[in-house]
Short mmCIF file of C-alpha atoms in Angstrom, two decimals:
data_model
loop_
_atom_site.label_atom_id
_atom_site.label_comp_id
_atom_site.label_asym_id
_atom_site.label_seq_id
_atom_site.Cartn_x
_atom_site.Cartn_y
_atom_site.Cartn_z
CA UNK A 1 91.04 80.86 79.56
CA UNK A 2 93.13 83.65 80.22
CA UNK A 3 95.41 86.10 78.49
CA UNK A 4 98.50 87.95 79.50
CA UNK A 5 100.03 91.08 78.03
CA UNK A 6 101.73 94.26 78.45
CA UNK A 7 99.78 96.86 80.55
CA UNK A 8 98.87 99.78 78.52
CA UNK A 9 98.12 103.15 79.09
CA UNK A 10 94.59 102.55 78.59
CA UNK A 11 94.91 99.30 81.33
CA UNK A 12 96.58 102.21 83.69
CA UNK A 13 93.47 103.58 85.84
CA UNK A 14 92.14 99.51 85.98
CA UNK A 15 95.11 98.37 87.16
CA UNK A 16 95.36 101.12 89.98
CA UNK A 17 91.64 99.89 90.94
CA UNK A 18 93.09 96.27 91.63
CA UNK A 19 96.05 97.25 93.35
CA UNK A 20 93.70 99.85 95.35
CA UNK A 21 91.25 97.19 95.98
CA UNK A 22 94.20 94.65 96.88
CA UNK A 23 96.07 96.42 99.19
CA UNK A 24 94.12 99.46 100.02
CA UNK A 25 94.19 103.51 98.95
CA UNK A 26 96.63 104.09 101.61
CA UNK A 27 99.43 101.43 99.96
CA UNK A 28 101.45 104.16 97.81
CA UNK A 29 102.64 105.73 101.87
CA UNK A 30 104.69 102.47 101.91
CA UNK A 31 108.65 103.02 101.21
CA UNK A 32 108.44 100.91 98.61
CA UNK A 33 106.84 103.32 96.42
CA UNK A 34 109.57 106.05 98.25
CA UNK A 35 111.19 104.04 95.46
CA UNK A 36 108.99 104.14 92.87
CA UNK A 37 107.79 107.83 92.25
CA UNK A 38 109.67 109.71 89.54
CA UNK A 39 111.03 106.45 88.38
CA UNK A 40 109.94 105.21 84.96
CA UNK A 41 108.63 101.42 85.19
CA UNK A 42 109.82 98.46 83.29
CA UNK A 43 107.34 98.72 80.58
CA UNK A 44 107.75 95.54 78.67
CA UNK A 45 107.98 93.52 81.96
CA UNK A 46 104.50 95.21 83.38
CA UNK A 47 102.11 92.55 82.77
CA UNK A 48 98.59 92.17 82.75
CA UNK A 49 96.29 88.88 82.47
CA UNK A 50 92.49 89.08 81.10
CA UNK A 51 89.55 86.76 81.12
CA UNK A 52 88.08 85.56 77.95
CA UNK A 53 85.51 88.43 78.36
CA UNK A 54 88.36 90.74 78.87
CA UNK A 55 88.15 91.28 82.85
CA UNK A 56 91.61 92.50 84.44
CA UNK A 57 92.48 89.30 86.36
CA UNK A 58 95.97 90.29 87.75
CA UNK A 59 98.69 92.43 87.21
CA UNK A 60 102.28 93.05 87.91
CA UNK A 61 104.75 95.91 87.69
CA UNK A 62 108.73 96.37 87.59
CA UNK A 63 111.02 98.99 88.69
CA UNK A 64 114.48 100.06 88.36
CA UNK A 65 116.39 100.07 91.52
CA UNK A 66 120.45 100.13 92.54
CA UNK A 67 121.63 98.34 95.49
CA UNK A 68 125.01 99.74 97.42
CA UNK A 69 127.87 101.55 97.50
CA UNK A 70 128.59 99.62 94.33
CA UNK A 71 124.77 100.77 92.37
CA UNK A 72 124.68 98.18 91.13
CA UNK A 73 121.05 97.67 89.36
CA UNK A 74 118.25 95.50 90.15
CA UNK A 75 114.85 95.21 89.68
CA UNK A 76 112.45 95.70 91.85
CA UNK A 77 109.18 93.10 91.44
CA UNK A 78 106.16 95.07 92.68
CA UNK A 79 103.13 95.53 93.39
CA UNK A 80 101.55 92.23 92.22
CA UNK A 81 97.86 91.56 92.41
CA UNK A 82 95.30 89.31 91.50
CA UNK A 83 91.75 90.09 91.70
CA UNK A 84 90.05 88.36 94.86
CA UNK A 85 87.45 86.52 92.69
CA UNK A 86 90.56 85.14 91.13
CA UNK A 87 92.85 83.97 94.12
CA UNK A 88 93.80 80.63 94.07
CA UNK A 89 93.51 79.91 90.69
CA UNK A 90 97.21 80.47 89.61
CA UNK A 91 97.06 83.60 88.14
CA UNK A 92 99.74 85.38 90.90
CA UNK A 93 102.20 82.50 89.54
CA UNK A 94 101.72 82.49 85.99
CA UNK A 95 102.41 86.37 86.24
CA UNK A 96 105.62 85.66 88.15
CA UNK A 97 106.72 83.26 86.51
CA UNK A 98 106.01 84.59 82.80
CA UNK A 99 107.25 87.87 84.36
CA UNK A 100 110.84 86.72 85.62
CA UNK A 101 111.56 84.83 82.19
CA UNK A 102 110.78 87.90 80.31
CA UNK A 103 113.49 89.55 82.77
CA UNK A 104 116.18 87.08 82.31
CA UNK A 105 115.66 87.21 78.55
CA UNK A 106 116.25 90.72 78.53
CA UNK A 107 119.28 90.38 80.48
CA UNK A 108 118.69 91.36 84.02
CA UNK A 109 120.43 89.26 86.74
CA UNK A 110 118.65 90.49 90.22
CA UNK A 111 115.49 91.17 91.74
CA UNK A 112 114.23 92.05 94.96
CA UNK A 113 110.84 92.34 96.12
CA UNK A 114 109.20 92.92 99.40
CA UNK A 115 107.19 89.89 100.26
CA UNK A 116 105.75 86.64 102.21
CA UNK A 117 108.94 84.56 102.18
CA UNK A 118 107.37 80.99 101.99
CA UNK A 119 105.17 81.94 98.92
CA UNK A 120 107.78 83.63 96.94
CA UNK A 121 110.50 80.61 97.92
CA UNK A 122 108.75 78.38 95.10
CA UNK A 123 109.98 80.84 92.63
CA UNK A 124 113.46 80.91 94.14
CA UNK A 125 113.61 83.68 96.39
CA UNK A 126 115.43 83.94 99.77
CA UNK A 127 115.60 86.65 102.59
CA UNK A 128 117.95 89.44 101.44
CA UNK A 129 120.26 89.54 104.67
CA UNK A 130 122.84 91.91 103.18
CA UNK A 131 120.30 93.85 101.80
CA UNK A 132 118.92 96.91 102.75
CA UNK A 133 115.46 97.99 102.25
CA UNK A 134 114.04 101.77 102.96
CA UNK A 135 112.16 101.71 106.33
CA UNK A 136 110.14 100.93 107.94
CA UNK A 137 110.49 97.54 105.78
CA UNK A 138 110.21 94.20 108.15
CA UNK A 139 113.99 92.78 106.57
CA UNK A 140 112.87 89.28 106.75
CA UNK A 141 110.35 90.27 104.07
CA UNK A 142 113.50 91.81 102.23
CA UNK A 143 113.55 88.89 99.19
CA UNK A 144 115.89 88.39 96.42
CA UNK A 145 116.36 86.12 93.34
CA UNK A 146 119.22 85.88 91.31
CA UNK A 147 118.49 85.27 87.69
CA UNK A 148 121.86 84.85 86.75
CA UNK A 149 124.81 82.83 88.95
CA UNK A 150 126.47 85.12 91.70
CA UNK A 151 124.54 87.84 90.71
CA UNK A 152 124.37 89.10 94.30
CA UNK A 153 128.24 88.02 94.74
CA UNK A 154 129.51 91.43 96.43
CA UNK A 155 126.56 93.14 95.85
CA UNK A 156 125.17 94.89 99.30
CA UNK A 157 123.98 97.70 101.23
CA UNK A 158 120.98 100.34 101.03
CA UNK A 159 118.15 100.03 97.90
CA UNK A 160 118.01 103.26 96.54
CA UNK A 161 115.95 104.66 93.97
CA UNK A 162 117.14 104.88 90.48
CA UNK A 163 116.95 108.20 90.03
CA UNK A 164 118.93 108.61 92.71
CA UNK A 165 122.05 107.34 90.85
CA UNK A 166 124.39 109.45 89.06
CA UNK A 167 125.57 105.95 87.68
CA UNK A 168 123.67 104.65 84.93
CA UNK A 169 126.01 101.82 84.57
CA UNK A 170 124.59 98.50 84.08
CA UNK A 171 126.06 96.06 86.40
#
C-alpha cells in the first residue's frame, strides 16, 4: 500500500537522496536544471509516494518554464524518480499520472520534459520538434504533452527559464 502527497520541506533532503541515488551527484550540471535554479517549483504539483512504513518510494517535481518568442508558459515535468527497490512496480506511473491531472485541474495546458520517448508515449507525449531545449539536450528526448487542445498551436522556439521572462503573462 502506498501513499502519495505533497513533498514537504521536511521530505526536501530525502528526496535529494533519491534523485542523487537515481541519477547520480553530478545530475544538477545538466541544462535542465540551467532551468531550474532560482526558479520557485510547482509546489502543489511536487509529489511524493510513501510505503505503509513511511519509506520515500518516488518522487516528482514541476517547474515553471516559457517557450518562444511568444513566452508563452509551460511546465516543465522533472526530475522523476522511483527508488530502485521499487522499479517496476508502477510507482513512476501513478506519480505521472496523478501528477498531470493535478496540472490540468489547475489549469495548465503544456508540459515538456526531457525523457525516453517510448516510456513517456503511454502518457501522451511526443518529440517536441519545434521545440527548443538548452544544450547539450539530445532533441529527440525533447517531449511534450498538451493538456489542453492546440495548446502547442503556434507555440515554438527556445525553453527559457522563468525567471528569465519579463512577461508574467499566462498564456
Amino acid at each position: 500500500m502506498y501513499h502519495i502527497s505533497k513533498e514537504t520541506a521536511e521530505d526536501r533532503w530525502e528526496v535529494e537522496d533519491l534523485f542523487d541515488l537515481s541519477f547520480g551527484a553530478g545530475r544538477e550540471a545538466l541544462s535542465s536544471y540551467r532551468l531550474r535554479e532560482g526558479t520557485p517549483r510547482i509546489k502543489d504539483l511536487c509529489l511524493i509516494v510513501r510505503d505503509a512504513e513511511s519509506v520515500l518510494a518516488g518522487a516528482i517535481r514541476f517547474w515553471p518554464i516559457r517557450v518562444g518568442a511568444q513566452h508563452a508558459r509551460a511546465l516543465l515535468l522533472g526530475p522523476i524518480a522511483v527508488h530502485p527497490t521499487r522499479q517496476g512496480e508502477g510507482i513512476g506511473a501513478f506519480l505521472i499520472s496523478e501528477a498531470l491531472d493535478r496540472a490540468e485541474k489547475m489549469g495548465w495546458s503544456r508540459v515538456i520534459l526531457v525523457g525516453d520517448e517510448p516510456y513517456y508515449a503511454r502518457f501522451g507525449f511526443e518529440v517536441a520538434q519545434d521545440i527548443l531545449f538548452p544544450p547539450p539536450t539530445n532533441p529527440n528526448r525533447v517531449l511534450r504533452k498538451e493538456l489542453k487542445e492546440n495548446a502547442f498551436s503556434g507555440v515554438n522556439g527556445v525553453i527559457i527559464a522563468e525567471r528569465e521572462c519579463s512577461t508574467q503573462r499566462q498564456a
